[in-house]
Amino acid sequence: MGSVGVLALQGDVREHLATLSALGVESARVRTPGELDAVDALVLPGGESTAIAHLLVTSGLREALGERLAAGMAVLGTCAGLILLAREVLDGRADQWSYGALEVSVRRNGYGRQIASFEAPLELADGSSVPGVFIRAPRILSRSSAVEVLATYTHADGTDPVLVRQGPVWGASFHPELTADTTVHRLFVESL
Amino acid sequence: MSDSQTTRTGSTLVKRGLADMLRGGVIMDVVNPEQAKVAEDAGAVAVMALERVPADIRRDGGVARMSDPQMIQEIQATVTIPVMAKARIGHFAEAQVLEALGVDYVDESEVLTPADEENHIDKWAFTVPFVCGATNLGEALRRIGEGACLIRSKGEAGTGNVVEAVRHLRSITAMIRRCQSADANELYAIAKDLRAPLPLVLEVAETGHLPVPLFCAGGISTPADASLVRQLGAEAVFVGSGIFKSEDPVRMAHAIVEASTHFDDPSVIAKVSTGLGSAMRGWETSSLEQRLAERGW
């Protein structure tokens, strides 16, 4: 396994770097196509998806990242990162684009505005629990059969997939990087 | 097992967490939906909805209050990014109204006319998170002690002059370094001198940063200003009058967003600064009749 980049245009970059570091993984900030070339996998952090999408275009990274995704690079997107990877984005800007690398439909702010942001325990496929932090989080509404569900959130109205994977592309509605629990990053890194 | 019984809203983690998500970005003051759209199109991470930008509050005088809810709601309906709004210092009823409107962050702001000359709002009592201004470390830690989840330098709003923001940022970061180098005996006296809660002083001494994100506000009006304050330790930038009082707001908004992300790459700052048109005219702070940064305690 080589180094894992963290897209560092905007958002909670530092927490992802710290989590990777805690796992003993070599990591680097990525703000340019040249820096993207130097990493073997990439984390798309939490932040504002519209701002990150805008900065991907102006930095020349939109095409470069698209090519790496097409070539099968492993990517983990959290919150805004999930939105950027999704095939369909509801309640976004009229011109909101995304890579479509993950065959899911997500609704931006699907759990509500900031006053509805929440913490809740999540259940992994093996029955164990990880802490979930949801901040103006996207909600996964549907997925194709190619998308595997790795963690769920159960609430009064049902159970939602919140950590999903399609081959090398991983997406989380929540922010594993905001807690001391390194499970999600560890599972991603172990898959490389 | 997870169920609705264990779901918690308004925790410190989710309140501070939204500020973490804004890091590296630019938060722009807007007075109508059209400006909010310009801000979002330019890559702003959030907008601050208010009736008058600080430069106009300064010019018009009178009592500056919370904005009309209708205007805030129109902006909420226009953009998908977080919407912040200002309440007067100590005016918890205005903050309650803003929370009821579902704004994403409340700025207990010295730009508005203070409502209480002794007490700030008890921010722990709210689900909505608060940002507060500070001129030094003691003030920042007092606000955090009251529940603020994001600190910004006050600067001198509406002047287009970055000098006060630089003073406040440097004051905060220099005092943090002083705490880090102090021995355990000295930290009690430092907490007393700062009039700051001791546990927060001890935390700063150990971690080397505030317990919440530190952003910059007050007088930023060019891409180079944004680069300067980011290099001085601000993790994101609030721009008030600097965008919509400039000659070409659309270009200025784009340029400051690029400058905040690529703050340590002078070639990017040079590129986005080229042919930008004039920045807001600005004021020399020594000529001001009203210092907004002196409001709050």
PDB file of C-alpha atoms in Angstrom, chain B residues 157-255:
ATOM      1  CA  ALA B 157     -15.924  45.655  10.327  1.00  0.00           C
ATOM      2  CA  GLY B 158     -16.919  47.812   7.384  1.00  0.00           C
ATOM      3  CA  THR B 159     -13.593  49.601   7.049  1.00  0.00           C
ATOM      4  CA  GLY B 160     -11.960  47.599   4.263  1.00  0.00           C
ATOM      5  CA  ASN B 161      -8.831  47.855   6.409  1.00  0.00           C
ATOM      6  CA  VAL B 162      -7.284  44.588   7.538  1.00  0.00           C
ATOM      7  CA  VAL B 163      -5.027  46.098  10.207  1.00  0.00           C
ATOM      8  CA  GLU B 164      -7.304  45.396  13.191  1.00  0.00           C
ATOM      9  CA  ALA B 165      -7.971  41.801  12.121  1.00  0.00           C
ATOM     10  CA  VAL B 166      -4.221  41.252  11.910  1.00  0.00           C
ATOM     11  CA  ARG B 167      -3.780  42.766  15.369  1.00  0.00           C
ATOM     12  CA  HIS B 168      -6.449  40.479  16.842  1.00  0.00           C
ATOM     13  CA  LEU B 169      -5.200  37.316  15.131  1.00  0.00           C
ATOM     14  CA  ARG B 170      -1.623  38.002  16.151  1.00  0.00           C
ATOM     15  CA  SER B 171      -2.734  38.732  19.705  1.00  0.00           C
ATOM     16  CA  ILE B 172      -4.617  35.413  19.935  1.00  0.00           C
ATOM     17  CA  THR B 173      -1.902  33.252  18.361  1.00  0.00           C
ATOM     18  CA  ALA B 174       0.942  34.934  20.276  1.00  0.00           C
ATOM     19  CA  MET B 175      -0.843  34.369  23.592  1.00  0.00           C
ATOM     20  CA  ILE B 176      -1.480  30.730  22.677  1.00  0.00           C
ATOM     21  CA  ARG B 177       2.287  30.305  22.138  1.00  0.00           C
ATOM     22  CA  ARG B 178       2.891  31.991  25.483  1.00  0.00           C
ATOM     23  CA  CYS B 179       0.542  29.489  27.178  1.00  0.00           C
ATOM     24  CA  GLN B 180       2.353  26.609  25.502  1.00  0.00           C
ATOM     25  CA  SER B 181       5.708  27.728  26.838  1.00  0.00           C
ATOM     26  CA  ALA B 182       4.483  28.569  30.353  1.00  0.00           C
ATOM     27  CA  ASP B 183       5.100  26.148  33.187  1.00  0.00           C
ATOM     28  CA  ALA B 184       2.209  24.708  35.197  1.00  0.00           C
ATOM     29  CA  ASN B 185       2.585  27.301  37.987  1.00  0.00           C
ATOM     30  CA  GLU B 186       2.293  30.210  35.567  1.00  0.00           C
ATOM     31  CA  LEU B 187      -0.909  29.028  33.901  1.00  0.00           C
ATOM     32  CA  TYR B 188      -3.063  29.999  36.920  1.00  0.00           C
ATOM     33  CA  ALA B 189      -1.813  33.571  36.770  1.00  0.00           C
ATOM     34  CA  ILE B 190      -2.228  33.629  32.996  1.00  0.00           C
ATOM     35  CA  ALA B 191      -5.857  32.489  33.360  1.00  0.00           C
ATOM     36  CA  LYS B 192      -6.416  35.255  35.922  1.00  0.00           C
ATOM     37  CA  ASP B 193      -4.804  37.902  33.725  1.00  0.00           C
ATOM     38  CA  LEU B 194      -6.788  36.737  30.700  1.00  0.00           C
ATOM     39  CA  ARG B 195      -9.996  36.576  32.795  1.00  0.00           C
ATOM     40  CA  ALA B 196     -10.509  33.219  31.111  1.00  0.00           C
ATOM     41  CA  PRO B 197     -11.760  29.864  32.461  1.00  0.00           C
ATOM     42  CA  LEU B 198      -8.770  27.890  33.787  1.00  0.00           C
ATOM     43  CA  PRO B 199      -9.723  24.552  32.140  1.00  0.00           C
ATOM     44  CA  LEU B 200      -9.766  26.260  28.731  1.00  0.00           C
ATOM     45  CA  VAL B 201      -6.376  27.894  29.376  1.00  0.00           C
ATOM     46  CA  LEU B 202      -4.958  24.477  30.331  1.00  0.00           C
ATOM     47  CA  GLU B 203      -6.442  22.965  27.166  1.00  0.00           C
ATOM     48  CA  VAL B 204      -4.912  25.663  24.961  1.00  0.00           C
ATOM     49  CA  ALA B 205      -1.541  25.224  26.671  1.00  0.00           C
ATOM     50  CA  GLU B 206      -1.623  21.524  25.908  1.00  0.00           C
ATOM     51  CA  THR B 207      -3.018  21.519  22.352  1.00  0.00           C
ATOM     52  CA  GLY B 208      -1.588  24.782  21.001  1.00  0.00           C
ATOM     53  CA  HIS B 209      -4.876  25.879  19.484  1.00  0.00           C
ATOM     54  CA  LEU B 210      -8.354  27.017  20.520  1.00  0.00           C
ATOM     55  CA  PRO B 211     -10.860  24.267  21.393  1.00  0.00           C
ATOM     56  CA  VAL B 212     -12.946  25.517  18.420  1.00  0.00           C
ATOM     57  CA  PRO B 213     -11.941  26.702  14.926  1.00  0.00           C
ATOM     58  CA  LEU B 214     -10.447  30.207  14.580  1.00  0.00           C
ATOM     59  CA  PHE B 215     -11.606  32.234  11.566  1.00  0.00           C
ATOM     60  CA  CYS B 216     -10.855  35.807  10.564  1.00  0.00           C
ATOM     61  CA  ALA B 217     -13.306  38.679  10.039  1.00  0.00           C
ATOM     62  CA  GLY B 218     -13.195  42.433   9.820  1.00  0.00           C
ATOM     63  CA  GLY B 219     -11.724  44.428   6.957  1.00  0.00           C
ATOM     64  CA  ILE B 220     -10.711  41.728   4.482  1.00  0.00           C
ATOM     65  CA  SER B 221     -11.123  43.187   1.010  1.00  0.00           C
ATOM     66  CA  THR B 222      -8.567  41.670  -1.380  1.00  0.00           C
ATOM     67  CA  PRO B 223      -7.256  38.185  -2.245  1.00  0.00           C
ATOM     68  CA  ALA B 224      -3.923  39.137  -0.664  1.00  0.00           C
ATOM     69  CA  ASP B 225      -5.746  40.087   2.564  1.00  0.00           C
ATOM     70  CA  ALA B 226      -7.281  36.599   2.623  1.00  0.00           C
ATOM     71  CA  SER B 227      -3.870  35.025   2.030  1.00  0.00           C
ATOM     72  CA  LEU B 228      -2.328  37.150   4.795  1.00  0.00           C
ATOM     73  CA  VAL B 229      -4.815  36.192   7.490  1.00  0.00           C
ATOM     74  CA  ARG B 230      -4.802  32.524   6.459  1.00  0.00           C
ATOM     75  CA  GLN B 231      -0.999  32.511   6.769  1.00  0.00           C
ATOM     76  CA  LEU B 232      -1.367  34.140  10.197  1.00  0.00           C
ATOM     77  CA  GLY B 233      -3.403  31.165  11.379  1.00  0.00           C
ATOM     78  CA  ALA B 234      -7.025  31.883  10.442  1.00  0.00           C
ATOM     79  CA  GLU B 235      -8.663  28.674   9.218  1.00  0.00           C
ATOM     80  CA  ALA B 236     -11.301  30.432   7.087  1.00  0.00           C
ATOM     81  CA  VAL B 237     -12.332  33.947   6.173  1.00  0.00           C
ATOM     82  CA  PHE B 238     -15.452  36.049   6.665  1.00  0.00           C
ATOM     83  CA  VAL B 239     -15.802  38.817   4.088  1.00  0.00           C
ATOM     84  CA  GLY B 240     -18.348  41.488   4.917  1.00  0.00           C
ATOM     85  CA  SER B 241     -18.407  44.643   2.881  1.00  0.00           C
ATOM     86  CA  GLY B 242     -15.312  43.673   0.888  1.00  0.00           C
ATOM     87  CA  ILE B 243     -17.130  41.850  -1.896  1.00  0.00           C
ATOM     88  CA  PHE B 244     -20.307  43.759  -2.635  1.00  0.00           C
ATOM     89  CA  LYS B 245     -18.667  47.174  -2.058  1.00  0.00           C
ATOM     90  CA  SER B 246     -15.942  46.394  -4.610  1.00  0.00           C
ATOM     91  CA  GLU B 247     -15.993  47.441  -8.260  1.00  0.00           C
ATOM     92  CA  ASP B 248     -16.659  43.922  -9.604  1.00  0.00           C
ATOM     93  CA  PRO B 249     -18.276  41.782  -6.861  1.00  0.00           C
ATOM     94  CA  VAL B 250     -18.533  38.612  -8.976  1.00  0.00           C
ATOM     95  CA  ARG B 251     -14.830  38.586  -9.792  1.00  0.00           C
ATOM     96  CA  MET B 252     -13.844  39.650  -6.277  1.00  0.00           C
ATOM     97  CA  ALA B 253     -15.917  36.820  -4.778  1.00  0.00           C
ATOM     98  CA  HIS B 254     -14.278  34.227  -7.026  1.00  0.00           C
ATOM     99  CA  ALA B 255     -10.811  35.650  -6.403  1.00  0.00           C
TER     100      ALA B 255
END
